[in-house]
GROMACS .gro file of C-alpha atoms in nm:
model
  109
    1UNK     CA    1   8.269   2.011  -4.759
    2UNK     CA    2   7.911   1.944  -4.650
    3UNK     CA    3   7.575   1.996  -4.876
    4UNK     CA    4   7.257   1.976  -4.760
    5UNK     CA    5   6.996   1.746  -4.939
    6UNK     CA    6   6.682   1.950  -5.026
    7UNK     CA    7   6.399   1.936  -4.788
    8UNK     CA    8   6.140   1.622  -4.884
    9UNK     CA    9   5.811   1.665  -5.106
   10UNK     CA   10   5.637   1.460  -5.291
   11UNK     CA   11   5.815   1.406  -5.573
   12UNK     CA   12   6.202   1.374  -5.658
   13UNK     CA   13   6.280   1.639  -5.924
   14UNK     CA   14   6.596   1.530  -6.143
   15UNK     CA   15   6.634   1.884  -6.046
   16UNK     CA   16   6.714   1.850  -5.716
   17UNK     CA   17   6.909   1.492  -5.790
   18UNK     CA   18   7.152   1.724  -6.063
   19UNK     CA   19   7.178   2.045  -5.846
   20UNK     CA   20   7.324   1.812  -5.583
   21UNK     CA   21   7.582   1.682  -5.780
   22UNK     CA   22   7.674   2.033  -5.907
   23UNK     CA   23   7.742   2.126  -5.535
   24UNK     CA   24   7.887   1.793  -5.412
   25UNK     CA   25   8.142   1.785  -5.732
   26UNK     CA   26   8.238   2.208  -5.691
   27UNK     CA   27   8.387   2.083  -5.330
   28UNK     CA   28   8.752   2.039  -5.213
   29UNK     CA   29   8.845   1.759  -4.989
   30UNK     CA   30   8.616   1.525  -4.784
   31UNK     CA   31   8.254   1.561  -4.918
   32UNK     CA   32   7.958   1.491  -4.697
   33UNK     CA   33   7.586   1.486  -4.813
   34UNK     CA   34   7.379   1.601  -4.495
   35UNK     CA   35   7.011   1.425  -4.514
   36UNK     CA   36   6.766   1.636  -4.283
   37UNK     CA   37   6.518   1.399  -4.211
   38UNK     CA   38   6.476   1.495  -3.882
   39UNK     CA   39   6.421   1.850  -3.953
   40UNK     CA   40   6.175   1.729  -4.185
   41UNK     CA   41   6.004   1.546  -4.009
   42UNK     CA   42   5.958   1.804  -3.708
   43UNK     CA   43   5.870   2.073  -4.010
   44UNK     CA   44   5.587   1.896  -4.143
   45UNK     CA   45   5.729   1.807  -4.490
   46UNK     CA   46   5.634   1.563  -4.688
   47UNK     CA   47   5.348   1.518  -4.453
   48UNK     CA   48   5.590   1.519  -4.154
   49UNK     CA   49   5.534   1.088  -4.230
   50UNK     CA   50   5.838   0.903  -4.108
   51UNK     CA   51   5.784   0.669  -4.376
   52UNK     CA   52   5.747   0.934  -4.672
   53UNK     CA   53   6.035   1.152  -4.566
   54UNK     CA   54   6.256   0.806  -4.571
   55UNK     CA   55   6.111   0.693  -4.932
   56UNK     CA   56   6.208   1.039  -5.063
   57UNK     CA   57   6.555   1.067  -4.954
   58UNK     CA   58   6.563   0.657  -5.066
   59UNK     CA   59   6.467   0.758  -5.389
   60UNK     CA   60   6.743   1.092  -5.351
   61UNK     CA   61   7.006   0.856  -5.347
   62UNK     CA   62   6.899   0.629  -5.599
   63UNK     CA   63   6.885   0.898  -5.868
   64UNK     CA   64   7.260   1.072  -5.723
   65UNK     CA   65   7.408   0.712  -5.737
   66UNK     CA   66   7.290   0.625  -6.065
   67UNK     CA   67   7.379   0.926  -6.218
   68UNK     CA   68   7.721   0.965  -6.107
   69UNK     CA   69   7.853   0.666  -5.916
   70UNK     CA   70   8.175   0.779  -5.959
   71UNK     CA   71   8.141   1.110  -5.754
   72UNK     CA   72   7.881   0.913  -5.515
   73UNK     CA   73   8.132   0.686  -5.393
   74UNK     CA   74   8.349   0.943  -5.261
   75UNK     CA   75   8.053   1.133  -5.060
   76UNK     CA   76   7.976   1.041  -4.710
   77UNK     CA   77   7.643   1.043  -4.651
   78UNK     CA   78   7.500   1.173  -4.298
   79UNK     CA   79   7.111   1.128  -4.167
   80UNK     CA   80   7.014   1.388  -3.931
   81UNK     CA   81   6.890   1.147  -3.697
   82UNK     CA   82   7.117   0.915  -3.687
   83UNK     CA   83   7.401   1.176  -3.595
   84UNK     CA   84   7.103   1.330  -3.348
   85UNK     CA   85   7.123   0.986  -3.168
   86UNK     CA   86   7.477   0.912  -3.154
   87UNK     CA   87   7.541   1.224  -2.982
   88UNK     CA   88   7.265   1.363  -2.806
   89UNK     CA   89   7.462   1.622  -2.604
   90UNK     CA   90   7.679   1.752  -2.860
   91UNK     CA   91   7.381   1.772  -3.106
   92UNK     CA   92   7.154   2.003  -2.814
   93UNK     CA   93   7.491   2.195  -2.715
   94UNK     CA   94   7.497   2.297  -3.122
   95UNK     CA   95   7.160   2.385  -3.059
   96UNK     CA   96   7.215   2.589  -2.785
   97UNK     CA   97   7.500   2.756  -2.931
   98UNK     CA   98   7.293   2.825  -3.254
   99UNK     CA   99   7.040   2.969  -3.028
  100UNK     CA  100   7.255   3.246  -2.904
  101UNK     CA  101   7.367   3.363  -3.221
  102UNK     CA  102   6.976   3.406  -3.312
  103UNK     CA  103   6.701   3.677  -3.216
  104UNK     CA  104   6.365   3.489  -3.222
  105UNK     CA  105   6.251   3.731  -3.449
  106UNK     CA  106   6.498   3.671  -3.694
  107UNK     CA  107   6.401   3.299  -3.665
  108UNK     CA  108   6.073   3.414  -3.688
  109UNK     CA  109   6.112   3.523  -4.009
   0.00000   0.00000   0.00000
């Protein structure tokens, strides 16, 4: 069961840090927590900073283990480019394949 961390800004809503829980604690089985810093970072967010994208999920994972340890200690957490890195041509062959089930217009928005 994988959830996706919101996308970085500037500040950490307890928002974000409880809807996160909600969706890691509905899950069955092996939970994962999926930290898109990389997409961040090659979006723009949080300033597109290495640095500030890194502080904010830091600061993510502060508030998730401090509110619920418990449920924390069971998640696996993933960073985007970490997983990027350890497997380059798996991660571009998803890409490909993701490609091809997408018009660039839909992309386009």
């Amino acid at each position: 069961f994988v959830v996706v961390a919101p996308v970085p800004s500037e500040l950490v809503l307890l928002s974000d840090v409880l809807e996160v829980l909600r969706s890691l604690g509905s899950g069955k089985g092996k939970r994962v927590l999926w930290i898109q810093d990389w997409s961040a970072r090659a979006t723009g967010a949080a300033g597109g900073s290495a640095e500030c994208i890194k502080a904010y999920y830091d600061l993510l994972l502060h508030g998730l283990h401090s509110v619920d340890p418990q449920l924390m200690s069971e998640v696996a957490v993933r960073w985007q480019g970490e997983a990027i890195l350890s497997g380059p041509s798996d991660y571009w062959t998803s890409v490909i394949n993701a490609g091809r089930q997408s018009s660039l217009e839909a992309i386009r928005g």
